[in-house]
Coordinates of C-alpha atoms in Angstrom, one line a residue:
X1444 CA 16.7 22.8 -2.6
X1445 CA 15.1 19.2 -2.2
X1446 CA 14.3 19.1 -5.9
X1447 CA 17.9 19.3 -6.9
X1448 CA 18.5 16.0 -4.7
X1449 CA 15.7 14.1 -6.3
X1450 CA 16.2 15.4 -9.9
X1451 CA 18.8 12.9 -11.1
X1452 CA 16.9 9.9 -9.8
X1453 CA 13.5 10.9 -11.3
X1454 CA 15.1 11.4 -14.5
X1455 CA 16.5 8.0 -14.2
X1456 CA 13.6 6.1 -12.9
X1457 CA 10.8 7.9 -14.9
X1458 CA 12.0 7.4 -18.2
X1459 CA 9.6 4.5 -18.4
X1460 CA 6.9 6.7 -17.5
X1461 CA 6.6 9.3 -20.1
X1462 CA 3.3 8.2 -21.7
X1463 CA 0.5 10.3 -20.5
X1464 CA 2.5 12.6 -18.4
X1465 CA 0.8 15.9 -17.6
X1466 CA 2.1 19.2 -18.7
X1467 CA 3.9 21.1 -15.8
X1468 CA 1.6 22.2 -13.4
X1469 CA -1.3 20.3 -15.0
X1470 CA -3.8 18.5 -12.3
X1471 CA -5.2 15.1 -12.6
X1472 CA -8.6 14.5 -14.3
X1473 CA -11.5 13.9 -11.9
X1474 CA -9.9 15.9 -9.1
X1475 CA -9.8 19.3 -7.4
X1476 CA -12.0 18.3 -4.3
X1477 CA -10.0 18.6 -1.1
X1478 CA -7.3 20.7 -2.4
X1479 CA -5.1 22.7 0.2
X1480 CA -2.8 25.3 -1.1
X1481 CA 0.3 24.5 0.9
X1482 CA 4.1 25.7 0.2
X1483 CA 5.6 22.9 -2.1
X1484 CA 8.1 20.8 -0.6
X1485 CA 10.7 21.4 -3.2
X1486 CA 10.8 25.0 -1.5
X1487 CA 12.4 23.2 1.5
X1488 CA 16.1 22.3 2.2
X1489 CA 16.7 18.6 2.0
X1490 CA 18.2 18.7 5.7
X1491 CA 14.9 19.9 6.9
X1492 CA 13.0 17.2 5.4
X1493 CA 11.6 14.8 8.2
X1494 CA 10.3 11.4 8.2
X1495 CA 6.9 11.7 6.1
X1496 CA 3.9 9.8 5.8
X1497 CA 1.9 10.0 2.4
X1498 CA -1.7 9.1 2.3
X1499 CA -4.2 8.6 -0.3
X1500 CA -7.7 10.0 0.4
X1501 CA -10.2 7.8 -1.5
X1502 CA -13.3 10.1 -1.1
X1503 CA -11.2 13.3 -1.4
X1504 CA -9.7 12.4 -4.7
X1505 CA -6.2 13.9 -3.0
X1506 CA -3.2 12.8 -1.6
X1507 CA -2.1 14.2 1.7
X1508 CA 1.7 14.6 3.1
X1509 CA 1.9 14.3 7.1
X1510 CA 5.1 15.4 8.8
X1511 CA 5.8 12.4 11.5
X1512 CA 7.7 14.7 13.7
X1513 CA 5.0 17.5 14.3
X1514 CA 1.9 15.2 13.3
X1515 CA 0.6 18.0 10.9
X1516 CA -0.5 17.6 7.4
X1517 CA 1.9 19.7 5.3
X1518 CA 0.5 19.4 2.0
X1519 CA -2.6 18.2 0.2
X1520 CA -3.1 17.9 -3.7
X1521 CA -5.6 16.3 -6.0
X1522 CA -5.2 13.1 -7.8
X1523 CA -7.2 10.8 -9.9
X1524 CA -10.6 9.5 -8.7
X1525 CA -10.8 7.2 -5.9
X1526 CA -7.2 6.6 -5.2
X1527 CA -6.6 3.6 -3.1
X1528 CA -3.3 1.8 -2.6
X1529 CA 0.1 3.7 -3.3
X1530 CA 3.9 2.5 -3.7
X1531 CA 7.0 4.6 -2.9
X1532 CA 10.0 4.1 -5.4
X1533 CA 12.9 2.2 -4.0
X1534 CA 14.7 5.6 -3.3
X1535 CA 11.6 7.5 -2.4
X1536 CA 11.7 10.2 -4.9
X1537 CA 8.5 9.2 -6.5
X1538 CA 5.2 7.5 -5.6
X1539 CA 2.7 5.6 -7.7
X1540 CA -1.2 5.7 -7.0
X1541 CA -3.5 3.1 -7.9
X1542 CA -6.6 4.9 -9.4
X1543 CA -9.4 2.6 -8.4
X1544 CA -11.9 4.9 -10.1
X1545 CA -10.5 4.8 -13.1
X1546 CA -7.8 2.9 -15.4
X1547 CA -4.5 4.4 -14.6
X1548 CA -1.3 4.6 -12.2
X1549 CA -0.4 7.9 -11.6
X1550 CA 3.3 8.7 -10.8
X1551 CA 4.0 11.8 -8.4
X1552 CA 7.3 13.2 -7.3
X1553 CA 7.7 13.3 -3.6
X1554 CA 9.3 16.6 -3.5
X1555 CA 7.1 18.9 -5.6
X1556 CA 3.9 16.5 -5.6
X1557 CA 3.8 17.2 -9.4
X1558 CA 1.9 14.5 -11.4
X1559 CA 4.8 13.5 -13.4
X1560 CA 3.1 10.5 -15.7
X1561 CA -0.1 8.7 -16.0
X1562 CA -0.1 5.1 -17.3
X1563 CA -3.4 4.1 -18.6
X1564 CA -3.9 0.2 -18.1
X1565 CA -6.9 0.0 -20.4
X1566 CA -10.7 -0.5 -20.3
X1567 CA -12.3 -1.3 -16.9
X1568 CA -8.8 -1.6 -15.3
X1569 CA -9.8 -0.5 -11.8
X1570 CA -6.1 -0.8 -10.5
X1571 CA -6.0 -1.5 -6.5
X1572 CA -3.0 -3.2 -5.2
X1573 CA 0.4 -1.7 -6.1
X1574 CA 4.1 -2.5 -5.5
X1575 CA 6.8 -0.4 -6.6
X1576 CA 9.8 -3.4 -6.5
X1577 CA 13.2 -2.9 -5.8
X1578 CA 14.4 -3.4 -9.4
X1579 CA 12.6 -0.3 -10.5
X1580 CA 9.5 -2.2 -11.8
X1581 CA 5.8 -1.4 -10.9
X1582 CA 3.3 -4.0 -10.5
X1583 CA -0.5 -3.6 -10.1
X1584 CA -3.7 -5.5 -10.0
X1585 CA -6.4 -4.3 -12.4
X1586 CA -9.6 -5.7 -10.7
X1587 CA -12.0 -5.1 -13.5
X1588 CA -9.7 -7.0 -15.9
X1589 CA -9.2 -10.1 -13.7
X1590 CA -5.4 -9.3 -14.1
X1591 CA -2.1 -7.8 -12.9
X1592 CA 0.1 -5.5 -14.9
X1593 CA 3.7 -5.1 -14.9
X1594 CA 5.0 -1.8 -16.0
X1595 CA 8.6 -1.4 -17.3
X1596 CA 10.7 1.0 -19.2
X1597 CA 10.8 0.4 -23.0
X1598 CA 13.8 1.2 -25.4
X1599 CA 11.7 4.3 -26.5
X1600 CA 11.4 5.7 -23.0
X1601 CA 7.8 5.0 -22.9
X1602 CA 6.2 2.5 -20.4
X1603 CA 6.1 -1.0 -21.5
X1604 CA 3.0 -2.7 -20.2
X1605 CA 3.0 -6.7 -19.8
X1606 CA -0.6 -8.1 -18.7
X1607 CA -1.1 -11.4 -17.0
X1608 CA -4.6 -12.7 -16.5
X1609 CA -5.2 -14.3 -13.0
X1610 CA -8.5 -15.9 -14.2
X1611 CA -10.6 -14.7 -11.0
X1612 CA -12.9 -12.3 -10.0
X1613 CA -11.9 -9.3 -8.1
X1614 CA -8.1 -9.7 -8.1
X1615 CA -7.6 -7.0 -5.5
X1616 CA -4.5 -6.9 -3.2
X1617 CA -0.9 -7.8 -4.4
X1618 CA 2.4 -9.2 -3.2
X1619 CA 5.4 -9.6 -5.4
X1620 CA 8.4 -11.7 -5.1
X1621 CA 11.7 -9.7 -4.7
X1622 CA 13.4 -11.4 -7.5
X1623 CA 10.2 -10.4 -9.8
X1624 CA 9.6 -14.3 -10.3
X1625 CA 6.4 -14.4 -9.1
X1626 CA 3.1 -12.2 -7.8
X1627 CA 0.2 -13.0 -5.7
X1628 CA -3.2 -11.6 -5.7
X1629 CA -6.3 -12.0 -3.2
X1630 CA -9.4 -12.5 -5.4
X1631 CA -12.5 -11.5 -3.4
X1632 CA -14.9 -12.4 -5.8
X1633 CA -13.6 -15.8 -6.5
X1634 CA -12.6 -16.5 -2.7
X1635 CA -9.4 -17.4 -3.8
X1636 CA -5.6 -16.8 -4.1
X1637 CA -3.7 -16.8 -7.1
X1638 CA 0.1 -17.2 -8.0
X1639 CA 1.1 -15.7 -11.3
X1640 CA 4.4 -16.8 -12.9
X1641 CA 5.9 -13.7 -14.1
X1642 CA 8.1 -15.5 -16.3
X1643 CA 5.1 -16.5 -18.5
X1644 CA 6.0 -20.1 -18.2
X1645 CA 3.2 -21.5 -16.2
X1646 CA -0.4 -21.0 -16.1
X1647 CA -1.6 -19.0 -12.9
X1648 CA -2.6 -21.4 -10.0
X1649 CA -5.6 -20.3 -7.9
X1650 CA -6.7 -21.9 -4.4
X1651 CA -9.7 -21.5 -2.2
X1652 CA -9.0 -19.8 1.0
X1653 CA -11.5 -19.0 3.7
X1654 CA -14.3 -16.4 2.8
X1655 CA -13.5 -13.2 1.0
X1656 CA -9.5 -13.3 1.4
X1657 CA -8.4 -9.7 1.0
X1658 CA -5.1 -8.9 3.0
X1659 CA -1.8 -10.6 1.8
X1660 CA 1.6 -10.2 2.7
X1661 CA 5.0 -12.0 1.7
X1662 CA 7.4 -12.4 4.8
X1663 CA 10.8 -11.0 4.4
X1664 CA 12.4 -14.5 4.3
X1665 CA 10.2 -15.0 1.4
X1666 CA 9.3 -18.6 2.5
X1667 CA 5.7 -18.0 3.4
X1668 CA 2.7 -16.0 2.3
X1669 CA 0.3 -14.7 4.8
X1670 CA -3.4 -13.9 3.7
X1671 CA -6.5 -12.6 5.8
X1672 CA -10.0 -13.7 4.9
X1673 CA -12.3 -11.1 6.1
X1674 CA -15.4 -13.2 5.5
X1675 CA -14.3 -16.0 8.0
X1676 CA -12.4 -14.0 10.6
X1677 CA -9.2 -16.2 9.7
X1678 CA -5.5 -15.7 8.5
X1679 CA -3.6 -18.4 6.7
X1680 CA -0.1 -19.4 6.1
X1681 CA 0.5 -20.8 2.4
X1682 CA 3.7 -22.2 0.9
X1683 CA 4.5 -19.5 -1.6
X1684 CA 5.2 -22.0 -4.2
X1685 CA 2.8 -25.0 -3.9
X1686 CA 0.2 -22.8 -2.5
X1687 CA -0.6 -25.4 0.1
X1688 CA -2.2 -24.1 3.5
X1689 CA 0.2 -24.6 6.3
X1690 CA -1.5 -22.6 9.2
X1691 CA -5.0 -21.4 10.0
X1692 CA -5.3 -18.9 12.5
X1693 CA -8.7 -17.2 14.1
X1694 CA -8.4 -13.4 14.0
X1695 CA -10.7 -10.5 15.3
X1696 CA -13.7 -9.7 13.4
X1697 CA -13.3 -8.8 9.7
X1698 CA -9.5 -8.7 9.0
X1699 CA -9.6 -6.6 6.1
X1700 CA -5.9 -6.3 5.7
X1701 CA -2.6 -8.3 7.1
X1702 CA 0.8 -7.2 7.1
X1703 CA 3.9 -9.1 8.3
X1704 CA 6.4 -7.1 10.5
X1705 CA 9.9 -6.1 8.9
X1706 CA 11.5 -7.9 11.5
X1707 CA 9.7 -11.1 10.3
X1708 CA 8.4 -12.3 13.7
X1709 CA 4.7 -11.5 13.6
X1710 CA 2.0 -10.6 11.4
X1711 CA -0.8 -8.3 12.3
X1712 CA -4.4 -8.2 10.9
X1713 CA -6.7 -5.2 10.7
X1714 CA -10.0 -6.0 12.2
X1715 CA -12.5 -3.7 11.0
X1716 CA -15.3 -4.8 13.0
X1717 CA -13.3 -5.0 16.5
X1718 CA -11.5 -1.5 15.8
X1719 CA -8.4 -3.6 17.0
X1720 CA -5.2 -5.4 15.5
X1721 CA -4.5 -9.2 15.7
X1722 CA -1.1 -10.0 16.6
X1723 CA 0.2 -13.4 15.1
X1724 CA 3.5 -15.2 16.0
X1725 CA 4.5 -16.4 12.7
X1726 CA 6.9 -19.3 14.0
X1727 CA 4.0 -20.9 16.1
X1728 CA 0.9 -19.7 13.9
X1729 CA -0.7 -18.5 17.4
X1730 CA -2.5 -15.4 18.3
X1731 CA -0.1 -14.0 21.1
X1732 CA -2.1 -10.7 21.5
X1733 CA -4.6 -8.1 20.7
X1734 CA -4.4 -4.5 20.2
X1735 CA -7.4 -2.2 20.7
X1736 CA -6.9 0.8 18.2
X1737 CA -10.4 2.0 18.9
X1738 CA -13.3 -0.3 20.2
X1739 CA -16.2 -2.3 18.6
X1740 CA -18.5 0.3 19.7
X1741 CA -16.4 2.7 17.5
X1742 CA -15.9 0.5 14.8
X1743 CA -18.2 1.8 12.4
X1744 CA -17.3 5.4 13.4
X1745 CA -13.5 4.7 12.3
X1746 CA -13.9 2.3 9.8
X1747 CA -10.1 1.3 9.9
X1748 CA -8.8 -0.4 6.8
X1749 CA -5.0 -0.1 5.7
X1750 CA -2.1 -0.7 8.1
X1751 CA 1.4 0.1 7.9
X1752 CA 4.6 -0.9 10.1
X1753 CA 7.5 1.7 10.4
X1754 CA 10.7 0.2 9.1
X1755 CA 12.0 -0.5 12.4
X1756 CA 8.6 -2.2 13.5
X1757 CA 8.4 0.0 16.6
X1758 CA 5.2 1.9 15.2
X1759 CA 2.1 0.7 13.4
X1760 CA 0.0 3.2 11.2
X1761 CA -3.7 2.5 11.0
X1762 CA -5.9 4.2 8.4
X1763 CA -9.2 5.2 10.0
X1764 CA -11.2 5.7 6.8
X1765 CA -14.5 7.2 8.2
X1766 CA -13.0 9.5 10.8
X1767 CA -10.2 11.0 8.3
X1768 CA -7.5 10.0 10.7
X1769 CA -4.3 7.7 10.8
X1770 CA -3.8 6.0 14.3
X1771 CA -0.3 5.9 15.4
X1772 CA 0.3 2.6 17.6
X1773 CA 3.3 1.8 19.7
X1774 CA 3.6 -1.9 19.1
X1775 CA 5.5 -2.6 22.2
X1776 CA 3.0 -1.2 24.6
X1777 CA -0.2 -1.3 22.1
X1778 CA -0.7 2.4 23.0
X1779 CA -2.4 5.0 20.3
X1780 CA 0.3 7.5 20.7
X1781 CA -2.0 10.1 18.5
X1782 CA -4.3 10.5 15.6
X1783 CA -2.8 12.3 12.5
X1784 CA -5.4 14.3 10.4
X1785 CA -5.7 13.3 6.7
X1786 CA -8.1 14.3 3.7
X1787 CA -11.4 12.8 3.2
X1788 CA -11.2 8.9 3.5
X1789 CA -7.6 8.4 3.8
X1790 CA -6.6 4.8 2.7
X1791 CA -3.3 3.7 1.3
X1792 CA -0.2 4.8 3.1
X1793 CA 3.8 4.9 2.5
X1794 CA 6.4 6.2 4.8
X1795 CA 9.4 8.2 3.1
X1796 CA 12.3 8.7 5.6
X1797 CA 15.0 10.6 3.7
X1798 CA 17.9 9.5 5.9
X1799 CA 17.0 5.9 5.8
X1800 CA 15.9 5.8 2.3
X1801 CA 19.0 7.7 0.8
X1802 CA 21.9 6.8 3.1
X1803 CA 20.5 3.8 5.0
X1804 CA 20.2 1.4 2.3

């Protein structure tokens, strides 16, 4: 059973997340819409589990599981209200969901989809961006509190929360240094990007970057921070330490998200108003191609938002929130291979590959 394979890892990593944990079988509050009674993943043999795409459905208050071999949605369960971004634990045995319609970060087991814990970040938190670091630490923005949180394990087995103010309005998306030394947020309301010293030794540093900066991605070599500004149709390369803007690049219209390819050669922006992707060469800072996921005429119908690379960089997954689909794009050819069904308002995404996550790292 897959549950047996995950259980030791869950016990180790979730010691920190017992605060607010649900009783077995209890569902998240403010949920219930869009529930589909599929067989639980825990009843399948580990060897049968194929690469899986997890999707948070922000209008449906639910979490979808999509088998990437068949392209079928195999599970859907209720979550908290208005879930947005999500993050897998380093070994893929759990995932954390940012409950944008509330105040918590909720943790689910990927084998059974049982909600294991709900960590309350406080009044008006509105968590959105989320990162589950290799160290096992969870970081999340709290847009309503103009801050980010670090969630770690306390000595008593309960979560220990550390809040770091950004001092900026609308701290929305998040990037974190692998060593946990710093984090960066895009602050929509203040038109800034903020660097937070996670050691607490220095005050946050905020710089104005374009109009309505939102997308953010730290390059795999950690030497460049890339940001997209949806209001000015631009992408920017910043020095992660000094916050100096090194490069400015014109993109497609309304680049809502930006993500650096794992191979550290290009970045893409998700251009909502064009229904496409802009591909930026990181070395030159020039646009090298555009990929049409839909079209400007279909942009409102599709409303593409979040983007995700496969680990090998061969596929791009594009959340089309209005049409409840995920477009799977072949990077080399730019061809849309298929559209995968989600729940109502699919947005945040994460991929779990059992072979890669358990044996490839």
